mmCIF file with all atom_site columns, C-alpha atoms in Angstrom:
data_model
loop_
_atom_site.group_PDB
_atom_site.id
_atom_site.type_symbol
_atom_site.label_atom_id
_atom_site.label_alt_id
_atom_site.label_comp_id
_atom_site.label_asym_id
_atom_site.label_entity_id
_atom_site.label_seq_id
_atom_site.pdbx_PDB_ins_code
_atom_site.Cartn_x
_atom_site.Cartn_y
_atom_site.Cartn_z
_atom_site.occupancy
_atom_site.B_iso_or_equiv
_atom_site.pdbx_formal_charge
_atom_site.auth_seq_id
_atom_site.auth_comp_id
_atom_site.auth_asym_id
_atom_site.auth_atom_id
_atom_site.pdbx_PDB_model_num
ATOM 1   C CA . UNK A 1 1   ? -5.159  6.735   24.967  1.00 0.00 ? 20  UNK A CA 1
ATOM 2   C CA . UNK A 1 2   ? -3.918  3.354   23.694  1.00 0.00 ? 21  UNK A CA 1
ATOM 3   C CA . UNK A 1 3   ? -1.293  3.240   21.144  1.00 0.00 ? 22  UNK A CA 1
ATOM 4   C CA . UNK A 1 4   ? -2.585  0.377   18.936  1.00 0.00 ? 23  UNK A CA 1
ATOM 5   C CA . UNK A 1 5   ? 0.503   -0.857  16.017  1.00 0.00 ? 24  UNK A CA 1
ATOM 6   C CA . UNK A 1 6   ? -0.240  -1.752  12.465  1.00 0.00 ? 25  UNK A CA 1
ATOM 7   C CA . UNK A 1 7   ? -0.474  -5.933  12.216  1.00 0.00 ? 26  UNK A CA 1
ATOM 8   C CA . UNK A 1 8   ? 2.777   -6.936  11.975  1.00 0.00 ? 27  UNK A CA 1
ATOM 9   C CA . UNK A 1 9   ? 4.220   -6.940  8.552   1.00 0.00 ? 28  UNK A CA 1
ATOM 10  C CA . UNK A 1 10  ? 1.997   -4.860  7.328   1.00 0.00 ? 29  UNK A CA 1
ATOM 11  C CA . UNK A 1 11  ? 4.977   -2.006  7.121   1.00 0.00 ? 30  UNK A CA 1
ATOM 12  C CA . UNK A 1 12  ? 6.921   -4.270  5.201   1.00 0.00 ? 31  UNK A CA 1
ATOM 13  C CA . UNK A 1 13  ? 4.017   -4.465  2.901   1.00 0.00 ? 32  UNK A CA 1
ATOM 14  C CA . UNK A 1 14  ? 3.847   -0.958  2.162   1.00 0.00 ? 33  UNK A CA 1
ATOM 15  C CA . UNK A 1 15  ? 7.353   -0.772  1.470   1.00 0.00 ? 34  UNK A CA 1
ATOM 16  C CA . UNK A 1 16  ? 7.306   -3.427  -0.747  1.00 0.00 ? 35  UNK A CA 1
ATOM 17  C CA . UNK A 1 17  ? 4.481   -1.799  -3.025  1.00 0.00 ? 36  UNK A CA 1
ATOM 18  C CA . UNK A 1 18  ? 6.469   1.191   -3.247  1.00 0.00 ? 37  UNK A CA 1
ATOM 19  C CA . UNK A 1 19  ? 9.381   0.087   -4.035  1.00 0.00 ? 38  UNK A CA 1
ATOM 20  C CA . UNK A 1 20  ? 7.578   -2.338  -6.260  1.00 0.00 ? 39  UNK A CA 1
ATOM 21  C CA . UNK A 1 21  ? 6.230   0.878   -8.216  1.00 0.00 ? 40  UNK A CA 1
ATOM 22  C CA . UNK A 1 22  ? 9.605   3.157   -7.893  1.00 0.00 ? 41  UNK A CA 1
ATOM 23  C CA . UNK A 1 23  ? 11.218  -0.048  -9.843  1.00 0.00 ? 42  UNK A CA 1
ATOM 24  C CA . UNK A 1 24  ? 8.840   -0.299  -12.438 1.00 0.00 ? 43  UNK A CA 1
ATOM 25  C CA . UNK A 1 25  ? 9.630   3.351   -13.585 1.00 0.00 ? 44  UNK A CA 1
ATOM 26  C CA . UNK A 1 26  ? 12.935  2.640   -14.021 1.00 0.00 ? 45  UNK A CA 1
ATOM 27  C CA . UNK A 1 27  ? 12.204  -0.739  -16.316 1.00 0.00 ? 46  UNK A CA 1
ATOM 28  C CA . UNK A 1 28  ? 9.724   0.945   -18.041 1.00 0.00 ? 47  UNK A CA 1
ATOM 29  C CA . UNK A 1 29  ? 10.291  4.328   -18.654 1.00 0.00 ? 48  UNK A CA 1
ATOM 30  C CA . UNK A 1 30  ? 8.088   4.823   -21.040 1.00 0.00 ? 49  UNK A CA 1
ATOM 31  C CA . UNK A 1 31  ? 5.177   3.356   -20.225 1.00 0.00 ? 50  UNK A CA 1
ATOM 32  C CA . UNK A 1 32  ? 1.912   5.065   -19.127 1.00 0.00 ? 51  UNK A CA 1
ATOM 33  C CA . UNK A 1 33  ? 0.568   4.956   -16.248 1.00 0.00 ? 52  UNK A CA 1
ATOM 34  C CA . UNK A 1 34  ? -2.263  3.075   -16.785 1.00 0.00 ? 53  UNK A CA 1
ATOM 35  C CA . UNK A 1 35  ? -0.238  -0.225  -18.653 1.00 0.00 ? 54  UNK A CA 1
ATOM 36  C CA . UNK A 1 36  ? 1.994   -0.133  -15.602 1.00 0.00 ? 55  UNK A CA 1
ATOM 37  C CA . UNK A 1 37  ? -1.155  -0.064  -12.950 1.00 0.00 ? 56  UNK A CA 1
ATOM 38  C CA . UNK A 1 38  ? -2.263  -3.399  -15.319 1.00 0.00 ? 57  UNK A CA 1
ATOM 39  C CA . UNK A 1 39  ? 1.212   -4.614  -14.653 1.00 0.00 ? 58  UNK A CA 1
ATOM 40  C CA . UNK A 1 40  ? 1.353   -4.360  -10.850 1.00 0.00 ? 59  UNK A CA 1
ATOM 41  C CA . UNK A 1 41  ? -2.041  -5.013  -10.043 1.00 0.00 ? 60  UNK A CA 1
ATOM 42  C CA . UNK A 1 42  ? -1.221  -8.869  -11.711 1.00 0.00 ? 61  UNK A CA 1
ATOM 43  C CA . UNK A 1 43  ? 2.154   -8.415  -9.111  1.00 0.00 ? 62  UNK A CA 1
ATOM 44  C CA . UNK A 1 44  ? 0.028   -7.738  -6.492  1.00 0.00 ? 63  UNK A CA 1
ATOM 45  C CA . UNK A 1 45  ? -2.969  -10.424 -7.436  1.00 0.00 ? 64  UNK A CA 1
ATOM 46  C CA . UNK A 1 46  ? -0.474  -13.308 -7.363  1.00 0.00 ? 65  UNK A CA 1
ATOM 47  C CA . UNK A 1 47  ? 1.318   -11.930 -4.360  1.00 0.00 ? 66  UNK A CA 1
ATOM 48  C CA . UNK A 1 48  ? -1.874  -11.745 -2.286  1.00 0.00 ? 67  UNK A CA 1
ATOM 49  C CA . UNK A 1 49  ? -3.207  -15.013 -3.686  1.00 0.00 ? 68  UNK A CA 1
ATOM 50  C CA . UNK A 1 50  ? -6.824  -16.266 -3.658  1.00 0.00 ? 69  UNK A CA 1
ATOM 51  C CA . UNK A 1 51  ? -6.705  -17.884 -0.508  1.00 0.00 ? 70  UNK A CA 1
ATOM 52  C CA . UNK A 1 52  ? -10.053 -19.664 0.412   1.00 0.00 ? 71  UNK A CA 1
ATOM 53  C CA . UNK A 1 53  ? -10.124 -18.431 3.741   1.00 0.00 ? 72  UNK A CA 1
ATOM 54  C CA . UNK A 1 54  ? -10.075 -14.433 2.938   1.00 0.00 ? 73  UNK A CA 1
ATOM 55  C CA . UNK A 1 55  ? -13.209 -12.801 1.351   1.00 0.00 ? 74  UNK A CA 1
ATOM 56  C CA . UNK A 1 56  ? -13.200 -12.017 -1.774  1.00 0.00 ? 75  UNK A CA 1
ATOM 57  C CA . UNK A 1 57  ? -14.033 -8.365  -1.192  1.00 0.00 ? 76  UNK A CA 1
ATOM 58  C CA . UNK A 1 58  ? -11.162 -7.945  1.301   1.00 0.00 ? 77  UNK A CA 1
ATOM 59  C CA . UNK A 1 59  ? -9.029  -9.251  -0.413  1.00 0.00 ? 78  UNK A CA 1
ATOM 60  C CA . UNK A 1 60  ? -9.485  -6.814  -3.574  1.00 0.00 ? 79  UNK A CA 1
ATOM 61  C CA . UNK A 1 61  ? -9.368  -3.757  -1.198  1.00 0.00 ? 80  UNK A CA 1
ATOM 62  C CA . UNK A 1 62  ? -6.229  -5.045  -0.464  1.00 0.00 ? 81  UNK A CA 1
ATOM 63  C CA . UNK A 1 63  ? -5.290  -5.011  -4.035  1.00 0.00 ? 82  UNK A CA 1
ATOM 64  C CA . UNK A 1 64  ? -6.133  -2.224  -4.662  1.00 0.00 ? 83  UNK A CA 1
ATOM 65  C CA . UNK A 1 65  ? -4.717  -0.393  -1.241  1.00 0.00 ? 84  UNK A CA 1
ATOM 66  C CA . UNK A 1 66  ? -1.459  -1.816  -2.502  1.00 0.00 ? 85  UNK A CA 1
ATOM 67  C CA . UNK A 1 67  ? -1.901  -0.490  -6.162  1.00 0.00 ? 86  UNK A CA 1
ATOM 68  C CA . UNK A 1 68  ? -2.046  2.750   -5.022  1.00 0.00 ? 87  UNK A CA 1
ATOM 69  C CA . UNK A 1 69  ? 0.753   2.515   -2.893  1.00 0.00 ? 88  UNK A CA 1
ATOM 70  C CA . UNK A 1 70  ? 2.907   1.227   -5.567  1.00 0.00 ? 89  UNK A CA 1
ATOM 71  C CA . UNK A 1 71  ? 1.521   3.861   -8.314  1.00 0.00 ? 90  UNK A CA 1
ATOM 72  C CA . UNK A 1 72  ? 3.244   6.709   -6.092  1.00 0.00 ? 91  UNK A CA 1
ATOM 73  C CA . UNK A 1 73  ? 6.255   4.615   -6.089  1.00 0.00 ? 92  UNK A CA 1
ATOM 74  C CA . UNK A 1 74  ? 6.184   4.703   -9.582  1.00 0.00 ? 93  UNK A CA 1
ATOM 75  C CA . UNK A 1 75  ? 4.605   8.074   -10.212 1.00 0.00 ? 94  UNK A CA 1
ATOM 76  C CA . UNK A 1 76  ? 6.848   9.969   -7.477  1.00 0.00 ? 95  UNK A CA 1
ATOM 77  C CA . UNK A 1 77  ? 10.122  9.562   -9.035  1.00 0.00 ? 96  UNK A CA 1
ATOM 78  C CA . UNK A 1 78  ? 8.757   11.119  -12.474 1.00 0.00 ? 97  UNK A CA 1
ATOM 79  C CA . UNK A 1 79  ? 7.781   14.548  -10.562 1.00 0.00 ? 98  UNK A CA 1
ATOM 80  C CA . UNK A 1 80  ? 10.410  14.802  -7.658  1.00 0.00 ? 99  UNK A CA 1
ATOM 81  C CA . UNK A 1 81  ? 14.215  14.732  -7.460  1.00 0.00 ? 100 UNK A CA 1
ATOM 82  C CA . UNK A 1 82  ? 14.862  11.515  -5.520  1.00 0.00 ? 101 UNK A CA 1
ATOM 83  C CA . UNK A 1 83  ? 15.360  12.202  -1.464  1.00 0.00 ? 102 UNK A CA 1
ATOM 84  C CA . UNK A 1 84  ? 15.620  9.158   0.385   1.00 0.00 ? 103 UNK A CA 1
ATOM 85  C CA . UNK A 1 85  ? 14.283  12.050  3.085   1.00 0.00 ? 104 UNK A CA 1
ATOM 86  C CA . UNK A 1 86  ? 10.798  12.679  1.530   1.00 0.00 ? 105 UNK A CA 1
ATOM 87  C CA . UNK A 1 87  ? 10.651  8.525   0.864   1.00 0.00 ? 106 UNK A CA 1
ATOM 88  C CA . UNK A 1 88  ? 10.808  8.250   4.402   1.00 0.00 ? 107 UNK A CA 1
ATOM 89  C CA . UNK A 1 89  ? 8.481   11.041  5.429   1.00 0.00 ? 108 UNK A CA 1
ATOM 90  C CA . UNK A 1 90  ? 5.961   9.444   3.088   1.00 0.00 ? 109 UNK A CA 1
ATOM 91  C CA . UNK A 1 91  ? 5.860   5.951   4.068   1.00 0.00 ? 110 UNK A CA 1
ATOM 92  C CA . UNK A 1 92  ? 5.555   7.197   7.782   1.00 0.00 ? 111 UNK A CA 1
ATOM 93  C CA . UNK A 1 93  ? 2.913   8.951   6.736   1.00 0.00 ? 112 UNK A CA 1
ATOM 94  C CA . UNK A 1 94  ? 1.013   6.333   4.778   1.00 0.00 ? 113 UNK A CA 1
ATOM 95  C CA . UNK A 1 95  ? 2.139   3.714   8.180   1.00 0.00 ? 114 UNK A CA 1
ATOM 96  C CA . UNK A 1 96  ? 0.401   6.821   10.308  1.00 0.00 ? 115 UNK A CA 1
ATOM 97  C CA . UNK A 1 97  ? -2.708  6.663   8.011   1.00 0.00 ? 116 UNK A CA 1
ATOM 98  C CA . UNK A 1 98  ? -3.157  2.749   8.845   1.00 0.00 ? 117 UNK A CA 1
ATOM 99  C CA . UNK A 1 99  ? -2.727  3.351   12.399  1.00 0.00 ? 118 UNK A CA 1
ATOM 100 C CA . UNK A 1 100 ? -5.233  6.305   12.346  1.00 0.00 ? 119 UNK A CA 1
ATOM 101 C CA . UNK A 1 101 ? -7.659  3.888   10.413  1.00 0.00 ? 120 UNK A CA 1
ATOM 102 C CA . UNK A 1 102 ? -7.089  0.925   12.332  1.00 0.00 ? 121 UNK A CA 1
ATOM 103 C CA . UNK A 1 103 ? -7.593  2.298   15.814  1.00 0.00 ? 122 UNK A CA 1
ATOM 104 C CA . UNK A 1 104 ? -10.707 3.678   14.211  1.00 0.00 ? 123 UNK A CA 1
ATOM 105 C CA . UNK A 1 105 ? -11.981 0.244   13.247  1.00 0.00 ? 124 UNK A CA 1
ATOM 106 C CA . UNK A 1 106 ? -11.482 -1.076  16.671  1.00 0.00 ? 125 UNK A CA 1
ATOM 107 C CA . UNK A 1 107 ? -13.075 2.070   18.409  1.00 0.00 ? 126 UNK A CA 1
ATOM 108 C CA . UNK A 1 108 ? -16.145 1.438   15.951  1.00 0.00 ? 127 UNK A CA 1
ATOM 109 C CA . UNK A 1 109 ? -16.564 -2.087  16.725  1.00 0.00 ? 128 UNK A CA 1
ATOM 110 C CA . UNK A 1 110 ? -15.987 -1.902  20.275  1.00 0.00 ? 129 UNK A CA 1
ATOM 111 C CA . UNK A 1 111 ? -19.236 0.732   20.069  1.00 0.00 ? 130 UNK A CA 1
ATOM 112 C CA . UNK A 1 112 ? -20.905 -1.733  17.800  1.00 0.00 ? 131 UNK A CA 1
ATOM 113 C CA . UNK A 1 113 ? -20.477 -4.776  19.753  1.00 0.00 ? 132 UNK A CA 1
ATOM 114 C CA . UNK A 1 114 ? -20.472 -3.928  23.156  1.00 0.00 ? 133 UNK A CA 1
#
């Protein structure tokens, strides 16, 4: 079987969101979740831009991919003792989850189109 890699920067990406999220806890430590998922979703908006060439559909599953990934940043360090250990067994996770799904994609459009 073919070993098939994540679009490059696309790990970076991931990172970023989390780390986005695990630094919002410790600005607003008080906040709820919800007013901080307002907060980084604008983050994210402007970060992804509305580029004319990307639909707009994509490009809010991307937004909201993201989100998520930087709610458990900011979630995670509110209900376990930090472990630079379990921050890197989840974000190989996560990267694992996007490989899983991308090879997926390709092996259902290689059945769809061929």
């Amino acid at each position: 079987m073919q070993t098939l890699e994540v679009p490059l920067g696309f790990k970076e990406s991931i990172v970023f969101a989390f780390n986005l999220g695990v630094s919002k806890r410790y600005e607003k430590r008080e906040a709820t979740v919800e007013e901080v998922a307002g907060e980084l979703r604008k983050i994210l908006e402007a970060g992804i831009g509305s580029k004319e060439d990307v639909d707009p559909a994509t490009r809010e599953r991307a937004i909201e991919y993201y989100l998520e990934i930087a709610l458990l940043g900011f979630i995670l360090p509110w209900v376990a003792s930090p472990r630079e250990d379990l921050k890197e067994v989840l974000l190989s996770a996560i990267t694992e989850k996007v490989e899983e799904t991308y090879e997926g994609y390709q092996e259902r459009g290689k059945e769809t189109y061929s």
